[in-house]
mmCIF file of C-alpha atoms in Angstrom:
data_model
loop_
_atom_site.group_PDB
_atom_site.id
_atom_site.type_symbol
_atom_site.label_atom_id
_atom_site.label_comp_id
_atom_site.label_asym_id
_atom_site.label_seq_id
_atom_site.Cartn_x
_atom_site.Cartn_y
_atom_site.Cartn_z
ATOM 1 C CA MET A 345 -14.096 1.514 -42.580
ATOM 2 C CA ALA A 346 -13.816 -0.740 -39.249
ATOM 3 C CA LYS A 347 -16.241 0.601 -37.537
ATOM 4 C CA LYS A 348 -19.460 0.419 -39.754
ATOM 5 C CA LYS A 349 -18.955 -3.273 -40.920
ATOM 6 C CA LYS A 350 -18.007 -4.639 -37.191
ATOM 7 C CA GLU A 351 -18.648 -8.098 -38.326
ATOM 8 C CA GLN A 352 -16.806 -8.488 -41.794
ATOM 9 C CA GLN A 353 -13.478 -7.700 -40.026
ATOM 10 C CA THR A 354 -10.554 -8.133 -42.974
ATOM 11 C CA PHE A 355 -6.849 -8.391 -42.198
ATOM 12 C CA LEU A 356 -6.505 -5.207 -44.006
ATOM 13 C CA SER A 357 -9.546 -3.338 -42.318
ATOM 14 C CA VAL A 358 -8.109 -3.794 -38.479
ATOM 15 C CA PHE A 359 -4.488 -3.019 -39.598
ATOM 16 C CA ILE A 360 -5.605 0.474 -41.272
ATOM 17 C CA ASN A 361 -8.053 0.850 -38.019
ATOM 18 C CA GLY A 362 -4.948 0.767 -35.764
ATOM 19 C CA LEU A 363 -2.432 2.836 -38.487
ATOM 20 C CA LEU A 364 -4.733 5.615 -38.899
ATOM 21 C CA VAL A 365 -8.272 5.683 -37.303
ATOM 22 C CA GLU A 366 -7.224 4.647 -33.464
ATOM 23 C CA ASN A 367 -3.537 5.517 -33.995
ATOM 24 C CA PRO A 368 -2.582 4.895 -30.683
ATOM 25 C CA THR A 369 -0.583 7.948 -29.741
ATOM 26 C CA PHE A 370 -3.121 10.738 -31.515
ATOM 27 C CA VAL A 371 -6.397 9.357 -31.151
ATOM 28 C CA LEU A 372 -6.230 6.980 -28.169
ATOM 29 C CA MET A 373 -3.424 8.755 -26.403
ATOM 30 C CA LEU A 374 -1.646 5.384 -25.084
ATOM 31 C CA GLY A 375 1.913 4.682 -24.552
ATOM 32 C CA MET A 376 2.854 8.166 -23.687
ATOM 33 C CA CYS A 377 6.183 7.893 -21.985
ATOM 34 C CA PRO A 378 8.493 6.334 -24.813
ATOM 35 C CA THR A 379 6.371 8.671 -27.000
ATOM 36 C CA LEU A 380 7.777 11.640 -25.104
ATOM 37 C CA GLY A 381 10.645 10.257 -23.528
ATOM 38 C CA ILE A 382 13.201 9.422 -26.815
ATOM 39 C CA THR A 383 11.721 11.250 -29.377
ATOM 40 C CA THR A 384 14.743 13.827 -29.609
ATOM 41 C CA GLN A 385 16.109 11.990 -32.351
ATOM 42 C CA ALA A 386 14.218 10.769 -35.219
ATOM 43 C CA MET A 387 16.456 7.668 -34.886
ATOM 44 C CA ASN A 388 15.637 6.769 -31.652
ATOM 45 C CA GLY A 389 11.817 6.957 -32.592
ATOM 46 C CA VAL A 390 12.221 4.313 -35.562
ATOM 47 C CA GLY A 391 13.918 2.310 -33.243
ATOM 48 C CA MET A 392 11.867 2.636 -30.276
ATOM 49 C CA GLY A 393 8.565 2.025 -32.432
ATOM 50 C CA LEU A 394 9.765 -1.227 -34.627
ATOM 51 C CA ALA A 395 10.969 -2.736 -31.337
ATOM 52 C CA THR A 396 7.389 -1.704 -29.561
ATOM 53 C CA THR A 397 5.844 -3.287 -32.858
ATOM 54 C CA PHE A 398 7.793 -6.302 -32.194
ATOM 55 C CA VAL A 399 6.515 -7.294 -28.922
ATOM 56 C CA LEU A 400 3.222 -6.166 -29.907
ATOM 57 C CA VAL A 401 2.893 -8.421 -32.816
ATOM 58 C CA PHE A 402 3.810 -11.128 -30.874
ATOM 59 C CA SER A 403 2.009 -11.028 -27.158
ATOM 60 C CA ASN A 404 -1.198 -10.232 -29.348
ATOM 61 C CA LEU A 405 -0.417 -13.622 -31.015
ATOM 62 C CA PHE A 406 0.162 -15.830 -28.276
ATOM 63 C CA ILE A 407 -2.490 -13.227 -25.570
ATOM 64 C CA SER A 408 -4.578 -14.125 -28.729
ATOM 65 C CA LEU A 409 -3.755 -18.259 -28.932
ATOM 66 C CA LEU A 410 -4.079 -18.637 -25.000
ATOM 67 C CA ARG A 411 -7.210 -16.384 -24.669
ATOM 68 C CA HIS A 412 -9.404 -19.519 -23.872
ATOM 69 C CA ILE A 413 -6.897 -21.157 -21.161
ATOM 70 C CA ILE A 414 -5.855 -17.908 -19.315
ATOM 71 C CA PRO A 415 -8.680 -17.603 -16.277
ATOM 72 C CA ASP A 416 -10.315 -14.607 -16.057
ATOM 73 C CA LYS A 417 -8.865 -13.644 -12.696
ATOM 74 C CA VAL A 418 -5.245 -14.122 -13.107
ATOM 75 C CA ARG A 419 -5.082 -12.601 -16.721
ATOM 76 C CA ILE A 420 -3.060 -9.456 -15.760
ATOM 77 C CA PRO A 421 -0.081 -10.963 -14.403
ATOM 78 C CA SER A 422 -0.329 -13.835 -17.619
ATOM 79 C CA TYR A 423 -0.528 -11.003 -20.176
ATOM 80 C CA ILE A 424 2.136 -9.110 -18.284
ATOM 81 C CA VAL A 425 4.802 -12.232 -18.327
ATOM 82 C CA ILE A 426 4.146 -13.023 -21.879
ATOM 83 C CA ILE A 427 4.774 -9.163 -22.613
ATOM 84 C CA ALA A 428 7.776 -8.916 -20.205
ATOM 85 C CA SER A 429 9.355 -12.136 -22.138
ATOM 86 C CA PHE A 430 9.158 -10.726 -25.804
ATOM 87 C CA VAL A 431 10.723 -7.391 -24.271
ATOM 88 C CA THR A 432 13.303 -9.438 -22.871
ATOM 89 C CA LEU A 433 14.239 -11.011 -25.762
ATOM 90 C CA ILE A 434 14.280 -7.881 -28.046
ATOM 91 C CA ASP A 435 16.046 -6.149 -25.049
ATOM 92 C CA LEU A 436 18.808 -8.726 -25.317
ATOM 93 C CA THR A 437 18.734 -8.967 -29.304
ATOM 94 C CA MET A 438 19.419 -5.502 -29.516
ATOM 95 C CA GLN A 439 22.207 -5.480 -26.763
ATOM 96 C CA ALA A 440 24.181 -8.000 -28.991
ATOM 97 C CA PHE A 441 23.326 -6.105 -32.318
ATOM 98 C CA LEU A 442 22.655 -2.688 -31.989
ATOM 99 C CA PRO A 443 24.676 -1.299 -28.747
ATOM 100 C CA ASP A 444 24.350 2.078 -29.559
ATOM 101 C CA LEU A 445 20.866 2.099 -30.397
ATOM 102 C CA ARG A 446 19.926 0.610 -27.033
ATOM 103 C CA ALA A 447 22.285 2.962 -24.984
ATOM 104 C CA ALA A 448 20.252 5.503 -26.457
ATOM 105 C CA LEU A 449 17.062 4.091 -25.728
ATOM 106 C CA GLY A 450 18.380 2.864 -22.169
ATOM 107 C CA THR A 451 15.742 2.100 -19.363
ATOM 108 C CA TYR A 452 12.913 2.728 -21.859
ATOM 109 C CA ILE A 453 13.493 -0.650 -23.385
ATOM 110 C CA PRO A 454 12.606 -2.824 -20.446
ATOM 111 C CA LEU A 455 9.790 -0.257 -20.049
ATOM 112 C CA ILE A 456 8.282 -1.479 -23.262
ATOM 113 C CA THR A 457 6.684 -4.089 -20.845
ATOM 114 C CA VAL A 458 4.565 -1.389 -18.937
ATOM 115 C CA ASN A 459 3.564 0.425 -22.058
ATOM 116 C CA CYS A 460 -0.285 0.671 -22.002
ATOM 117 C CA ILE A 461 -0.470 0.396 -25.816
ATOM 118 C CA ILE A 462 0.553 -3.154 -25.646
ATOM 119 C CA PHE A 463 -1.147 -3.799 -22.476
ATOM 120 C CA ALA A 464 -4.541 -2.268 -23.814
ATOM 121 C CA ARG A 465 -4.608 -4.107 -27.038
ATOM 122 C CA ALA A 466 -4.148 -7.544 -25.428
ATOM 123 C CA GLU A 467 -6.874 -6.968 -22.803
ATOM 124 C CA SER A 468 -9.183 -5.039 -25.534
ATOM 125 C CA TYR A 469 -8.491 -6.843 -28.732
ATOM 126 C CA ALA A 470 -6.497 -9.856 -28.574
ATOM 127 C CA ALA A 471 -8.472 -11.509 -25.529
ATOM 128 C CA LYS A 472 -11.373 -11.441 -27.953
ATOM 129 C CA ASN A 473 -10.165 -12.284 -31.210
ATOM 130 C CA PRO A 474 -8.422 -14.675 -33.392
ATOM 131 C CA PRO A 475 -4.855 -15.330 -33.837
ATOM 132 C CA LEU A 476 -4.330 -13.486 -37.537
ATOM 133 C CA LEU A 477 -6.794 -10.560 -37.045
ATOM 134 C CA SER A 478 -4.948 -10.022 -33.463
ATOM 135 C CA ILE A 479 -1.530 -9.890 -35.501
ATOM 136 C CA ALA A 480 -3.417 -7.464 -37.846
ATOM 137 C CA ASP A 481 -3.943 -5.314 -34.775
ATOM 138 C CA GLY A 482 -0.721 -5.521 -33.507
ATOM 139 C CA LEU A 483 1.228 -4.463 -36.941
ATOM 140 C CA GLY A 484 -1.618 -1.632 -37.624
ATOM 141 C CA MET A 485 -0.895 -0.402 -33.807
ATOM 142 C CA GLY A 486 2.790 -0.811 -33.825
ATOM 143 C CA LEU A 487 3.418 0.864 -37.104
ATOM 144 C CA GLY A 488 0.867 3.606 -36.416
ATOM 145 C CA PHE A 489 3.027 4.352 -32.976
ATOM 146 C CA THR A 490 6.313 4.224 -35.197
ATOM 147 C CA CYS A 491 5.004 6.600 -37.688
ATOM 148 C CA SER A 492 3.576 9.172 -34.776
ATOM 149 C CA ILE A 493 6.637 8.683 -32.826
ATOM 150 C CA THR A 494 8.582 8.952 -36.032
ATOM 151 C CA LEU A 495 7.141 12.292 -37.173
ATOM 152 C CA LEU A 496 7.366 14.065 -33.445
ATOM 153 C CA SER A 497 11.269 13.081 -33.453
ATOM 154 C CA MET A 498 11.762 14.403 -36.633
ATOM 155 C CA VAL A 499 10.083 17.664 -35.364
ATOM 156 C CA ARG A 500 11.632 17.848 -32.048
ATOM 157 C CA GLU A 501 15.150 16.707 -33.978
ATOM 158 C CA LEU A 502 14.917 19.413 -37.005
ATOM 159 C CA PHE A 503 14.113 22.404 -34.490
ATOM 160 C CA GLY A 504 16.397 21.108 -31.471
ATOM 161 C CA SER A 505 19.718 20.195 -33.283
ATOM 162 C CA GLY A 506 18.755 21.507 -36.843
ATOM 163 C CA THR A 507 18.888 17.974 -38.545
ATOM 164 C CA ILE A 508 16.676 14.881 -39.258
ATOM 165 C CA PHE A 509 17.950 11.553 -39.257
ATOM 166 C CA GLY A 510 21.531 12.760 -38.773
ATOM 167 C CA LEU A 511 21.689 15.038 -41.916
ATOM 168 C CA GLN A 512 21.828 18.551 -41.890
ATOM 169 C CA MET A 513 18.856 20.475 -42.782
ATOM 170 C CA MET A 514 18.786 23.998 -41.405
ATOM 171 C CA PRO A 515 20.892 26.832 -43.018
ATOM 172 C CA GLU A 516 24.259 27.643 -41.704
ATOM 173 C CA GLY A 517 23.987 29.859 -38.390
ATOM 174 C CA TYR A 518 20.703 28.345 -37.262
ATOM 175 C CA GLN A 519 20.677 28.847 -33.427
ATOM 176 C CA THR A 520 19.393 24.995 -31.961
ATOM 177 C CA MET A 521 16.515 25.640 -29.740
ATOM 178 C CA ALA A 522 17.834 23.464 -26.534
ATOM 179 C CA ILE A 523 14.355 23.418 -24.613
ATOM 180 C CA MET A 524 13.003 21.257 -28.001
ATOM 181 C CA ASN A 525 15.656 18.429 -26.104
ATOM 182 C CA GLN A 526 14.300 18.911 -22.918
ATOM 183 C CA VAL A 527 11.328 17.709 -21.201
ATOM 184 C CA PRO A 528 9.347 20.944 -21.881
ATOM 185 C CA GLY A 529 9.678 21.072 -25.830
ATOM 186 C CA GLY A 530 8.448 17.339 -25.824
ATOM 187 C CA PHE A 531 5.019 18.016 -24.178
ATOM 188 C CA ILE A 532 4.828 21.457 -26.093
ATOM 189 C CA THR A 533 5.572 19.658 -29.548
ATOM 190 C CA LEU A 534 3.132 17.038 -28.866
ATOM 191 C CA GLY A 535 0.531 19.318 -27.672
ATOM 192 C CA LEU A 536 0.485 21.791 -30.783
ATOM 193 C CA MET A 537 0.823 18.272 -32.978
ATOM 194 C CA MET A 538 -2.504 17.260 -31.159
ATOM 195 C CA ILE A 539 -4.171 20.735 -31.724
ATOM 196 C CA LEU A 540 -3.164 20.123 -35.738
ATOM 197 C CA VAL A 541 -4.792 16.814 -35.299
ATOM 198 C CA ASN A 542 -8.033 17.530 -33.625
ATOM 199 C CA ALA A 543 -7.997 20.933 -36.356
ATOM 200 C CA ILE A 544 -8.038 18.131 -39.476
ATOM 201 C CA ARG A 545 -10.361 16.256 -37.570
ATOM 202 C CA MET A 546 -12.773 18.872 -37.513
ATOM 203 C CA ILE A 547 -12.546 20.249 -40.779
ATOM 204 C CA ILE A 548 -12.655 16.644 -42.137
ATOM 205 C CA GLN A 549 -16.130 16.161 -40.255
ATOM 206 C CA LYS A 550 -17.184 19.454 -41.585
ATOM 207 C CA ASN A 551 -16.861 18.283 -45.144
ATOM 208 C CA GLY A 552 -19.159 15.711 -44.977
ATOM 209 C CA ARG A 553 -18.045 12.118 -43.472
ATOM 210 C CA LYS A 554 -14.963 11.435 -45.140
ATOM 211 C CA GLU A 555 -13.322 8.053 -43.930
ATOM 212 C CA ALA A 556 -9.428 9.533 -44.478
ATOM 213 C CA VAL A 557 -8.064 10.797 -41.213
ATOM 214 C CA ALA A 558 -4.525 11.391 -41.295
ATOM 215 C CA MET B 541 21.222 11.899 7.008
ATOM 216 C CA ASN B 542 22.386 14.283 4.246
ATOM 217 C CA VAL B 543 21.725 11.676 1.619
ATOM 218 C CA TYR B 544 18.392 11.270 2.911
ATOM 219 C CA LEU B 545 17.438 14.957 2.907
ATOM 220 C CA SER B 546 19.100 15.475 -0.649
ATOM 221 C CA MET B 547 17.230 12.428 -1.845
ATOM 222 C CA LEU B 548 14.055 13.687 -0.547
ATOM 223 C CA ILE B 549 14.437 17.063 -2.236
ATOM 224 C CA GLY B 550 16.354 15.535 -5.130
ATOM 225 C CA TYR B 551 13.423 13.151 -6.219
ATOM 226 C CA LEU B 552 10.759 15.471 -5.192
ATOM 227 C CA LEU B 553 11.718 18.426 -7.320
ATOM 228 C CA VAL B 554 15.104 18.629 -9.061
ATOM 229 C CA ASN B 555 14.503 14.772 -10.503
ATOM 230 C CA ASN B 556 10.916 14.326 -10.614
ATOM 231 C CA TYR B 557 10.023 11.118 -12.273
ATOM 232 C CA VAL B 558 7.216 12.929 -14.055
ATOM 233 C CA MET B 559 8.464 16.562 -14.814
ATOM 234 C CA CYS B 560 12.482 16.079 -15.621
ATOM 235 C CA GLN B 561 12.801 12.603 -16.648
ATOM 236 C CA PHE B 562 9.204 11.415 -18.865
ATOM 237 C CA PHE B 563 8.341 8.457 -16.444
ATOM 238 C CA GLY B 564 4.315 7.673 -15.804
ATOM 239 C CA ILE B 565 2.734 10.290 -18.165
ATOM 240 C CA CYS B 566 -0.396 8.017 -18.870
ATOM 241 C CA PRO B 567 -1.679 8.390 -15.409
ATOM 242 C CA PHE B 568 -0.473 11.631 -15.667
ATOM 243 C CA LEU B 569 -2.656 12.742 -18.381
ATOM 244 C CA GLY B 570 -5.289 10.189 -17.650
ATOM 245 C CA VAL B 571 -6.174 10.625 -13.803
ATOM 246 C CA SER B 572 -5.647 14.534 -13.523
ATOM 247 C CA LYS B 573 -9.154 15.871 -14.539
ATOM 248 C CA LYS B 574 -10.259 15.794 -10.675
ATOM 249 C CA PHE B 575 -8.559 16.660 -7.804
ATOM 250 C CA ASP B 576 -9.940 13.892 -5.714
ATOM 251 C CA THR B 577 -9.324 11.118 -7.999
ATOM 252 C CA ALA B 578 -5.685 12.612 -8.690
ATOM 253 C CA LEU B 579 -5.371 12.194 -4.462
ATOM 254 C CA GLY B 580 -6.154 8.561 -4.332
ATOM 255 C CA MET B 581 -4.281 7.966 -7.525
ATOM 256 C CA GLY B 582 -0.835 9.389 -6.014
ATOM 257 C CA MET B 583 -1.589 7.604 -2.381
ATOM 258 C CA ALA B 584 -2.089 4.274 -4.057
ATOM 259 C CA VAL B 585 1.016 4.820 -6.274
ATOM 260 C CA THR B 586 3.086 6.008 -2.930
ATOM 261 C CA PHE B 587 1.987 2.705 -1.254
ATOM 262 C CA VAL B 588 2.622 0.416 -4.351
ATOM 263 C CA ILE B 589 6.190 1.859 -5.109
ATOM 264 C CA THR B 590 7.446 2.003 -1.517
ATOM 265 C CA LEU B 591 6.497 -1.767 -0.983
ATOM 266 C CA ALA B 592 8.049 -2.309 -4.611
ATOM 267 C CA SER B 593 11.141 -1.087 -3.846
ATOM 268 C CA PHE B 594 11.411 -3.070 -0.834
ATOM 269 C CA ILE B 595 10.601 -5.974 -2.293
ATOM 270 C CA THR B 596 12.591 -6.228 -5.762
ATOM 271 C CA TRP B 597 15.767 -4.915 -3.860
ATOM 272 C CA LEU B 598 15.412 -8.207 -1.880
ATOM 273 C CA VAL B 599 14.900 -10.228 -4.890
ATOM 274 C CA GLN B 600 17.708 -8.925 -6.908
ATOM 275 C CA THR B 601 20.232 -9.153 -3.698
ATOM 276 C CA PHE B 602 19.074 -12.372 -2.742
ATOM 277 C CA LEU B 603 17.854 -14.170 -5.865
ATOM 278 C CA LEU B 604 18.569 -12.736 -9.242
ATOM 279 C CA THR B 605 22.189 -11.669 -8.454
ATOM 280 C CA PRO B 606 23.336 -15.106 -6.651
ATOM 281 C CA LEU B 607 21.950 -17.306 -9.207
ATOM 282 C CA GLY B 608 22.994 -15.308 -12.286
ATOM 283 C CA LEU B 609 19.965 -14.656 -13.586
ATOM 284 C CA ASP B 610 20.679 -10.694 -13.791
ATOM 285 C CA TYR B 611 18.945 -10.763 -17.311
ATOM 286 C CA MET B 612 15.479 -12.214 -15.529
ATOM 287 C CA GLN B 613 15.244 -8.634 -14.488
ATOM 288 C CA THR B 614 12.341 -7.174 -15.944
ATOM 289 C CA ILE B 615 10.447 -10.022 -15.953
ATOM 290 C CA ALA B 616 10.990 -10.729 -11.996
ATOM 291 C CA PHE B 617 10.460 -7.239 -11.001
ATOM 292 C CA ILE B 618 7.122 -6.938 -13.055
ATOM 293 C CA LEU B 619 5.934 -9.565 -11.987
ATOM 294 C CA VAL B 620 6.844 -8.686 -8.293
ATOM 295 C CA ILE B 621 4.702 -5.367 -8.765
ATOM 296 C CA ALA B 622 1.598 -7.254 -10.389
ATOM 297 C CA VAL B 623 1.229 -9.403 -7.937
ATOM 298 C CA LEU B 624 1.655 -6.833 -5.463
ATOM 299 C CA VAL B 625 -0.782 -4.793 -6.712
ATOM 300 C CA GLN B 626 -2.877 -8.064 -6.439
ATOM 301 C CA VAL B 627 -2.073 -8.483 -2.691
ATOM 302 C CA VAL B 628 -2.519 -4.701 -1.791
ATOM 303 C CA GLU B 629 -6.384 -4.962 -3.355
ATOM 304 C CA ASN B 630 -7.630 -8.014 -1.655
ATOM 305 C CA ALA B 631 -5.796 -7.060 1.912
ATOM 306 C CA LEU B 632 -7.426 -3.281 1.039
ATOM 307 C CA LYS B 633 -10.999 -4.910 0.306
ATOM 308 C CA LYS B 634 -10.718 -6.973 3.933
ATOM 309 C CA LEU B 635 -8.840 -4.383 6.052
ATOM 310 C CA SER B 636 -10.199 -0.958 5.204
ATOM 311 C CA TYR B 637 -13.176 -1.158 2.946
ATOM 312 C CA SER B 638 -13.542 2.657 2.864
ATOM 313 C CA LEU B 639 -9.891 3.367 1.477
ATOM 314 C CA TYR B 640 -10.515 0.301 -0.807
ATOM 315 C CA GLN B 641 -13.543 2.067 -2.585
ATOM 316 C CA ALA B 642 -11.814 4.785 -2.615
ATOM 317 C CA LEU B 643 -8.862 3.808 -4.303
ATOM 318 C CA GLY B 644 -10.379 0.566 -6.073
ATOM 319 C CA VAL B 645 -10.621 2.047 -9.659
ATOM 320 C CA TYR B 646 -6.827 3.062 -9.680
ATOM 321 C CA LEU B 647 -5.136 -0.289 -8.243
ATOM 322 C CA PRO B 648 -5.130 -1.903 -11.430
ATOM 323 C CA LEU B 649 -3.927 0.698 -13.086
ATOM 324 C CA ILE B 650 -0.521 0.937 -11.056
ATOM 325 C CA THR B 651 0.879 -2.290 -12.604
ATOM 326 C CA THR B 652 1.170 -0.357 -16.102
ATOM 327 C CA ASN B 653 2.210 3.055 -14.371
ATOM 328 C CA CYS B 654 5.922 3.053 -15.744
ATOM 329 C CA VAL B 655 7.119 5.074 -12.543
ATOM 330 C CA VAL B 656 6.748 1.793 -10.504
ATOM 331 C CA LEU B 657 9.150 -0.466 -13.095
ATOM 332 C CA ALA B 658 11.582 2.378 -13.488
ATOM 333 C CA VAL B 659 12.053 3.445 -9.638
ATOM 334 C CA ALA B 660 12.816 -0.367 -9.137
ATOM 335 C CA ILE B 661 15.289 -0.981 -11.936
ATOM 336 C CA ASN B 662 16.951 2.478 -11.074
ATOM 337 C CA ASN B 663 17.596 1.288 -7.242
ATOM 338 C CA ILE B 664 19.196 -1.574 -8.714
ATOM 339 C CA THR B 665 21.372 0.363 -11.445
ATOM 340 C CA ASP B 666 22.211 3.178 -8.461
ATOM 341 C CA GLY B 667 23.634 0.972 -6.423
ATOM 342 C CA TRP B 668 21.510 1.972 -3.103
ATOM 343 C CA ASN B 669 21.332 -0.093 -0.201
ATOM 344 C CA LEU B 670 17.934 -1.779 1.203
ATOM 345 C CA LEU B 671 16.955 1.450 3.398
ATOM 346 C CA GLU B 672 17.943 3.742 0.545
ATOM 347 C CA ALA B 673 16.231 2.176 -1.889
ATOM 348 C CA THR B 674 12.945 2.280 0.089
ATOM 349 C CA PHE B 675 13.559 5.698 0.948
ATOM 350 C CA CYS B 676 14.084 6.753 -2.885
ATOM 351 C CA GLY B 677 11.126 4.699 -4.165
ATOM 352 C CA CYS B 678 8.721 6.867 -1.133
ATOM 353 C CA CYS B 679 10.574 9.917 -2.259
ATOM 354 C CA SER B 680 9.810 9.340 -6.158
ATOM 355 C CA ALA B 681 6.295 8.451 -5.399
ATOM 356 C CA LEU B 682 5.714 11.783 -3.544
ATOM 357 C CA GLY B 683 7.059 13.662 -6.815
ATOM 358 C CA PHE B 684 4.983 11.681 -8.840
ATOM 359 C CA THR B 685 2.042 12.575 -6.922
ATOM 360 C CA LEU B 686 2.917 16.247 -6.258
ATOM 361 C CA ALA B 687 3.114 16.796 -10.267
ATOM 362 C CA LEU B 688 0.048 15.006 -10.303
ATOM 363 C CA LEU B 689 -1.751 17.035 -7.681
ATOM 364 C CA LEU B 690 -0.247 20.623 -9.486
ATOM 365 C CA LEU B 691 -1.714 19.459 -12.573
ATOM 366 C CA ALA B 692 -5.336 18.216 -11.185
ATOM 367 C CA CYS B 693 -5.319 21.796 -9.591
ATOM 368 C CA ILE B 694 -4.677 23.573 -12.878
ATOM 369 C CA ARG B 695 -7.096 21.592 -15.088
ATOM 370 C CA GLU B 696 -9.832 22.192 -12.591
ATOM 371 C CA ARG B 697 -9.331 25.778 -13.294
ATOM 372 C CA LEU B 698 -8.830 25.308 -17.037
ATOM 373 C CA GLU B 699 -12.305 23.266 -17.303
ATOM 374 C CA LEU B 700 -13.860 27.001 -16.448
ATOM 375 C CA SER B 701 -11.901 28.892 -18.762
ATOM 376 C CA ASN B 702 -13.105 29.649 -22.122
ATOM 377 C CA MET B 703 -10.668 27.647 -24.777
ATOM 378 C CA PRO B 704 -10.447 26.895 -28.512
ATOM 379 C CA LYS B 705 -12.588 23.907 -28.936
ATOM 380 C CA TRP B 706 -9.712 22.373 -30.678
ATOM 381 C CA MET B 707 -7.499 22.941 -27.796
ATOM 382 C CA LYS B 708 -9.702 21.926 -25.387
ATOM 383 C CA GLY B 709 -8.539 18.452 -23.522
ATOM 384 C CA SER B 710 -5.783 16.715 -24.114
ATOM 385 C CA PRO B 711 -3.519 19.267 -26.032
ATOM 386 C CA GLY B 712 -4.289 21.569 -23.414
ATOM 387 C CA ALA B 713 -3.252 19.480 -20.822
ATOM 388 C CA LEU B 714 -0.320 18.618 -22.676
ATOM 389 C CA ILE B 715 0.738 22.076 -23.195
ATOM 390 C CA THR B 716 0.031 22.669 -19.165
ATOM 391 C CA ALA B 717 2.174 20.238 -18.587
ATOM 392 C CA GLY B 718 5.096 21.543 -20.956
ATOM 393 C CA LEU B 719 4.556 25.092 -19.050
ATOM 394 C CA MET B 720 4.952 23.198 -15.351
ATOM 395 C CA ALA B 721 7.805 21.402 -16.603
ATOM 396 C CA ILE B 722 9.690 24.528 -17.545
ATOM 397 C CA SER B 723 9.122 25.768 -13.964
ATOM 398 C CA PHE B 724 10.098 22.575 -12.810
ATOM 399 C CA MET B 725 13.528 23.352 -14.741
ATOM 400 C CA GLY B 726 14.004 26.144 -12.436
ATOM 401 C CA PHE B 727 14.643 23.951 -9.305
ATOM 402 C CA GLY B 728 17.676 22.485 -10.997
ATOM 403 C CA GLY B 729 20.304 24.375 -9.275
ATOM 404 C CA LEU B 730 19.049 23.169 -5.752
ATOM 405 C CA ILE B 731 20.766 20.165 -4.968
#
């Protein structure tokens, strides 16, 4: 959708592009550390995703507004400082209002600063495009990230603890798979999901070039 | 001495930042296609993390804590790291051009490598002194390098094998990494 008509980018097309066509987790493979690190409970996935979306939208907006002012040579430190300010903002807000979620996410909240999705979007999108489109891009990418990590964490929670969002899903007497809550489970689940995504894309490409990429 | 030995084994094998704690996954998957590039990246990261651990500890102890600016930790540390990477890049260009050419491409990527920031923050949380913090940084970085090199070796072999088309590339690498992580769990009882 967005690729064919590059000249006429609208708010919606940029948003859809981030959400589906260039989904940060499954297509661009960015931001892998939080994707794997905190996705043992579905609630953590949602919290992490929304915190990242918040930072992404605001950093994209401000970097886009300042794109003619920041000199090219010092752009990396400048972007990082802008991003880090919003991360500190969300970190302190979460400490005050959602202390449990903040404790569950731990070091990964300050580490949103070095989440490569945010940096990559700043560098490749917000630095070249007007503010409104940059907000759309941030929103699309952020929600795309949120959806993928929520999905991943739902799968891991289902097999690792037998629940989804804390609700019992598996039948009585289900033997929980502890490995799903540990590091190997994260790698392997994401690998299997990527195989699924690749397979779906191949089928879609075969059946004529339809636009819907799931 | 015992502390340092257990730290070395701990961060190299038992608590390896990549295989056991999910940090630095992006470069781990991104630059592990070839052994040589993986080695270059590992060396650059080791250098930066060791220096960054040293400097961020000084910043925290002599600047942030006395002034009561603890909440500025993330911003201050990432700024130190970004500047450090820039300095290392410029210094290498002047001092050893051959090394600069070998590492050049990877240097800017180190800023967004989350191992660097994670080590700096954890050093403070764990309450190490200056020497311990620097040593811990060095060991963590070596652990990162070890994981990166191992995956690079496996992926070079995987390129030659006959895998289904939908499994080539990142899915294959992820599952390989998962199996590696399982084997790293075997080190769990060492300390």
